[in-house]
Amino acid sequence: MELTKEQFIRDFKDQLHRDFIVKINESTDEERFLALAHLIKKYISTPWLERRHDLVEEDVKTAYYFSIEFLPGRMLETNLLNLGILDLVEDAFKDVDVDFSDVVNAEKDMALGNGGLGRLAAAFMDSLATIGAPGFGNGIRYKYGLFKQKIVDGYQIELPDAWLGTDGNVWETKKPHSAVEVKIYGKVYLYPNKEGNFEPFYEDPTILRAVPYDIAQIGFQNGVVNNLRLWDVEIPESEEDKYRTIEDRRKIEDITNILYPDDSSYEGKSLRLIQEYFMVSAGLQTIIKNYLKTGKDLKDIHELVAVHINDTHPALAVPEFMRILMDDYGVVWEDAWNSTVKVMSYTNHTILAEALEKWDCNLFKEILPRIYQIVNEIDSRYVEEVSGKFPGKIIENTRIIRNEKIHMANLSIIGGHSVNGVAKLHTDLLISDVLNDFYQIYPEKFNNKTNGIIVRRWSQISNPLMSDEIDKLIGKEWRSDIHQLKNLEKFITDEKVLNEFYEVKKENKKKLAAYVKETQGIELNPDAIFDVQVKRLHAYKRQLLNLLHIIKLYWDIKDNPDIDMVPRVFIFGAKAAPGYRFAKSVIKLINEVANLVNNDESLQDKLKVVFLPNYNVTLAELIIPASDVSEQISTAGKEASGTSNMKFMMNGAITLATLDGANIEIKDAVGDDNIVIFGMNTDEVYDHYEKHDYNARKLYEENPTINRVVNTFIDGTILNSQSEGQEIYDALIRHNDEYFLLEDFESYVNAQKYINDIYRDKIRWSQMALNNIANSGRFSADDTIRLYAEEIWNIKHN
Ligand code: T68
């Protein structure tokens, strides 16, 4: 946008005066942040408003991305960057003597998501606007985001994240006039009407008022503003009488109160099912109403509307779309079904069987009686359609209702025209294994869309030093055209340049070290290798394998204090789902090993272990630029894609990885010499499953290193963790090490030794790092979303 610094300063002072009746030098950082956010909203209000009108008036096909999670983190800098005024504002703040970073830090991290899935949804919102595509988000305005993690005596404690405070979210705009009603519970009877169709009659339903809050999604320097719509629940005025007690009201308000802190396995909770339906129903009713404003026939709705189901949580979009078309607008089943399948598409984010969402029929029927009827009908028609054409077993495995459970992935696949995985390997495994039965029926529905990241946030915003360095070498064009990063390869043998990148990394490490010192009281040496694993805590992600190696190093140094090794700092950040016992025990042990190691002077600072509490997007922005080694060590075949792996590489960290998820594509991008791969591949893992021949106890008994390391959990070396240590010992030895840590251990140790050796060769290491940065452009979410736009949604973009 066109703006001079002087004009901005006038606008900003004005805004502060009006919002808070203060002068700039008397204002608090929070007031400055709020005023700046208000000002941004003012700057974009015209394109934001016009965008909605244009799309309705011009008959442009629009994609609606439904996700139960959106994880944008802080939005101030992204918004300023995308408006093209980040530098100007920073500069202006210097002129008026305000520390810009303090203003940035006054913003709360918007954490309406658990991890990768939610972050990806937020990234796609930015990318949709950036490629100028008509793509809007639909989600839930949770009052409490993902819990805040505190560590007390080494244990994870969960605290509520009341991110909305008393004044709400500065970026949102409430739209009470666009509220709609959503019905749950009650009984439904179908009566035949004059046209021979059935009309539902609801007896005693609970009626909810869904109120939207809109958040602008600003495209990168292109004038486009899309919308993210988050729904909040209220009690409709007409129903007020029914909810006299606080208790009664709370039952309703609870619906949008909390984000389920569950990142993989699924706990059936009726509240969650209501959340899913609430969001989907409110969103789809609105979409259909808006479509009707074009004056077009409802049976052609698929020509202007695409609905995306991000993981199965919004899968009720399929029966709800059918319900609205049939019950509210009288479309016949066949036409409604034809449109539904063309409108819907679905992304799968996991192959862990326990994470595939299923609902108990009785619960489902009670909460969503009409939707249950429709799902039943979809299921019977499906079975009828495929019977005789496919073996009975395949039909049984793919139908929606089986063993008194509703299988949400099956509903999403049958009810849509596209199902995609999130990395090549992941899609291959869906096709060959997890969803193979479906693949035989609908091969044409399957496609891959490898995840991507908002490269601007993970370079320009979180790593300004590196970004300036890149500018010096290849100019600034890469900031808007990420593929130009490739030009950095020209400097791969330029020692001066390599040294400069090394120094940039060191500066970032010092910044992180200062944070660690301040928050944890632990002193870190910026010349040590910063070896980082940050992600949700889950057995398959194998933080425990990392810990086993740390314990090995501990014994190596204890045995031989003169051992020649580059000092190493292991950094962890990870939240565990509150009910996930094993994951919480791993956190406890990481912290106790940290205590053991950090307080042992005989290790002479060769080894440090840090667990940074409350890992979130904001903390990631500090940690990732300061990392030398990116730990991506999941059991092959288990991590659908990973996205932090992409963020690390773009910040010049070397990936230490198994051949899993997008690690494989990172390897393809950088070449075998610029990544460190270890461990079993997927075939080898599957081989164990087939042959049932894995024997963890044997490895433990026969390999003295493994033996000693595993025994450390139960021999009293690690203090204050007897029961957790035993639990981990049992998981590895008595329960046969489900994720093959012991089998991969040696190869991991060797890979770590190799890292140690090459780090000594500063030039070689820096070459690897630069190669990673130069080849990170292919993981831009802008490119990923272009493929969604072209190959799944058929929507236009710039
Ligand atoms: C992640 N999934 C994948 N799930 O694990 C990761 N699950 O490999 C991938 O890169 C990422 O999705 C993006 O595709 C998740 O993050 C959840 O958070 C989740 C939340 C609720 C229920 C189940």
mmCIF file of N, CA, C and O and ligand atoms in Angstrom, residues 69 114-117 120 262-264 272 313 349 422 451 540-541 639-643, ligand 1:
data_model
loop_
_atom_site.group_PDB
_atom_site.id
_atom_site.type_symbol
_atom_site.label_atom_id
_atom_site.label_comp_id
_atom_site.label_asym_id
_atom_site.label_seq_id
_atom_site.Cartn_x
_atom_site.Cartn_y
_atom_site.Cartn_z
ATOM 1 N N GLU A 69 -9.268 -26.541 13.492
ATOM 2 C CA GLU A 69 -8.126 -25.847 14.088
ATOM 3 C C GLU A 69 -7.532 -24.824 13.116
ATOM 4 O O GLU A 69 -7.386 -25.124 11.924
ATOM 5 N N ASN A 114 -3.580 -27.583 17.671
ATOM 6 C CA ASN A 114 -2.668 -28.433 18.430
ATOM 7 C C ASN A 114 -1.261 -28.442 17.878
ATOM 8 O O ASN A 114 -0.290 -28.448 18.619
ATOM 9 N N GLY A 115 -1.158 -28.526 16.558
ATOM 10 C CA GLY A 115 0.165 -28.698 15.965
ATOM 11 C C GLY A 115 0.103 -28.511 14.467
ATOM 12 O O GLY A 115 -0.552 -27.588 13.972
ATOM 13 N N GLY A 116 0.750 -29.441 13.755
ATOM 14 C CA GLY A 116 0.935 -29.300 12.309
ATOM 15 C C GLY A 116 -0.341 -29.061 11.521
ATOM 16 O O GLY A 116 -0.369 -28.221 10.616
ATOM 17 N N LEU A 117 -1.387 -29.782 11.889
ATOM 18 C CA LEU A 117 -2.633 -29.675 11.138
ATOM 19 C C LEU A 117 -3.224 -28.258 11.222
ATOM 20 O O LEU A 117 -3.643 -27.682 10.223
ATOM 21 N N LEU A 120 -0.954 -25.703 9.457
ATOM 22 C CA LEU A 120 -1.104 -25.802 8.000
ATOM 23 C C LEU A 120 -2.352 -25.034 7.548
ATOM 24 O O LEU A 120 -2.327 -24.317 6.544
ATOM 25 N N ASP A 262 -5.942 -32.704 21.669
ATOM 26 C CA ASP A 262 -5.705 -34.078 21.288
ATOM 27 C C ASP A 262 -5.080 -34.042 19.920
ATOM 28 O O ASP A 262 -5.687 -33.536 18.994
ATOM 29 N N ASP A 263 -3.884 -34.538 19.778
ATOM 30 C CA ASP A 263 -3.270 -34.350 18.475
ATOM 31 C C ASP A 263 -3.167 -35.629 17.679
ATOM 32 O O ASP A 263 -2.612 -35.635 16.610
ATOM 33 N N SER A 264 -3.700 -36.711 18.177
ATOM 34 C CA SER A 264 -3.616 -37.886 17.314
ATOM 35 C C SER A 264 -4.703 -38.882 17.643
ATOM 36 O O SER A 264 -5.659 -39.028 16.898
ATOM 37 N N ARG A 272 -17.347 -32.723 21.531
ATOM 38 C CA ARG A 272 -16.554 -32.578 20.321
ATOM 39 C C ARG A 272 -17.423 -32.790 19.078
ATOM 40 O O ARG A 272 -17.302 -32.071 18.091
ATOM 41 N N HIS A 313 -12.489 -34.002 10.898
ATOM 42 C CA HIS A 313 -13.336 -33.281 11.880
ATOM 43 C C HIS A 313 -14.488 -32.510 11.245
ATOM 44 O O HIS A 313 -15.546 -32.401 11.856
ATOM 45 N N HIS A 349 -4.545 -36.570 7.250
ATOM 46 C CA HIS A 349 -3.272 -36.160 7.867
ATOM 47 C C HIS A 349 -2.619 -37.255 8.690
ATOM 48 O O HIS A 349 -1.657 -36.980 9.410
ATOM 49 N N VAL A 422 -0.497 -35.799 2.454
ATOM 50 C CA VAL A 422 0.216 -34.540 2.625
ATOM 51 C C VAL A 422 1.720 -34.618 2.338
ATOM 52 O O VAL A 422 2.452 -33.667 2.590
ATOM 53 N N ASN A 451 2.744 -30.880 1.815
ATOM 54 C CA ASN A 451 2.569 -29.672 2.631
ATOM 55 C C ASN A 451 3.575 -28.586 2.271
ATOM 56 O O ASN A 451 4.599 -28.842 1.633
ATOM 57 N N TYR A 540 5.404 -42.062 18.439
ATOM 58 C CA TYR A 540 5.926 -42.323 17.093
ATOM 59 C C TYR A 540 6.943 -41.272 16.632
ATOM 60 O O TYR A 540 7.750 -41.519 15.756
ATOM 61 N N LYS A 541 6.906 -40.086 17.245
ATOM 62 C CA LYS A 541 7.874 -39.047 16.868
ATOM 63 C C LYS A 541 9.244 -39.307 17.526
ATOM 64 O O LYS A 541 10.233 -38.696 17.185
ATOM 65 N N GLU A 639 4.975 -40.536 10.290
ATOM 66 C CA GLU A 639 4.757 -39.086 10.231
ATOM 67 C C GLU A 639 4.226 -38.750 8.847
ATOM 68 O O GLU A 639 4.916 -38.910 7.842
ATOM 69 N N ALA A 640 2.987 -38.280 8.796
ATOM 70 C CA ALA A 640 2.374 -38.047 7.490
ATOM 71 C C ALA A 640 3.269 -37.155 6.623
ATOM 72 O O ALA A 640 3.593 -37.497 5.487
ATOM 73 N N SER A 641 3.662 -36.031 7.152
ATOM 74 C CA SER A 641 4.542 -35.155 6.371
ATOM 75 C C SER A 641 5.582 -34.493 7.271
ATOM 76 O O SER A 641 6.778 -34.625 7.091
ATOM 77 N N GLY A 642 5.081 -33.767 8.278
ATOM 78 C CA GLY A 642 5.960 -32.871 9.016
ATOM 79 C C GLY A 642 6.000 -31.555 8.260
ATOM 80 O O GLY A 642 5.915 -31.536 7.019
ATOM 81 N N THR A 643 6.056 -30.466 8.988
ATOM 82 C CA THR A 643 6.228 -29.165 8.337
ATOM 83 C C THR A 643 7.357 -28.383 9.004
ATOM 84 O O THR A 643 7.992 -27.546 8.367
HETATM 85 C C1 T68 B 1 -0.154 -33.506 11.461
HETATM 86 N N1 T68 B 1 -1.309 -33.935 12.214
HETATM 87 C C2 T68 B 1 0.717 -34.673 11.039
HETATM 88 N N2 T68 B 1 -2.913 -33.645 13.846
HETATM 89 O O1 T68 B 1 1.084 -35.435 12.163
HETATM 90 C C3 T68 B 1 1.959 -34.097 10.373
HETATM 91 N N3 T68 B 1 -5.117 -34.807 15.057
HETATM 92 O O2 T68 B 1 2.778 -35.122 9.883
HETATM 93 C C4 T68 B 1 1.547 -33.187 9.225
HETATM 94 O O3 T68 B 1 2.661 -32.511 8.716
HETATM 95 C C5 T68 B 1 0.532 -32.161 9.692
HETATM 96 O O4 T68 B 1 -0.568 -32.790 10.317
HETATM 97 C C6 T68 B 1 0.001 -31.308 8.552
HETATM 98 O O5 T68 B 1 -0.425 -32.115 7.519
HETATM 99 C C7 T68 B 1 -1.781 -33.184 13.224
HETATM 100 O O6 T68 B 1 -1.253 -32.132 13.519
HETATM 101 C C8 T68 B 1 -3.562 -32.980 14.832
HETATM 102 O O7 T68 B 1 -3.137 -31.964 15.333
HETATM 103 C C9 T68 B 1 -4.854 -33.534 15.295
HETATM 104 C C10 T68 B 1 -5.735 -32.735 15.969
HETATM 105 C C11 T68 B 1 -6.926 -33.288 16.399
HETATM 106 C C12 T68 B 1 -7.199 -34.608 16.173
HETATM 107 C C13 T68 B 1 -6.281 -35.349 15.499
#
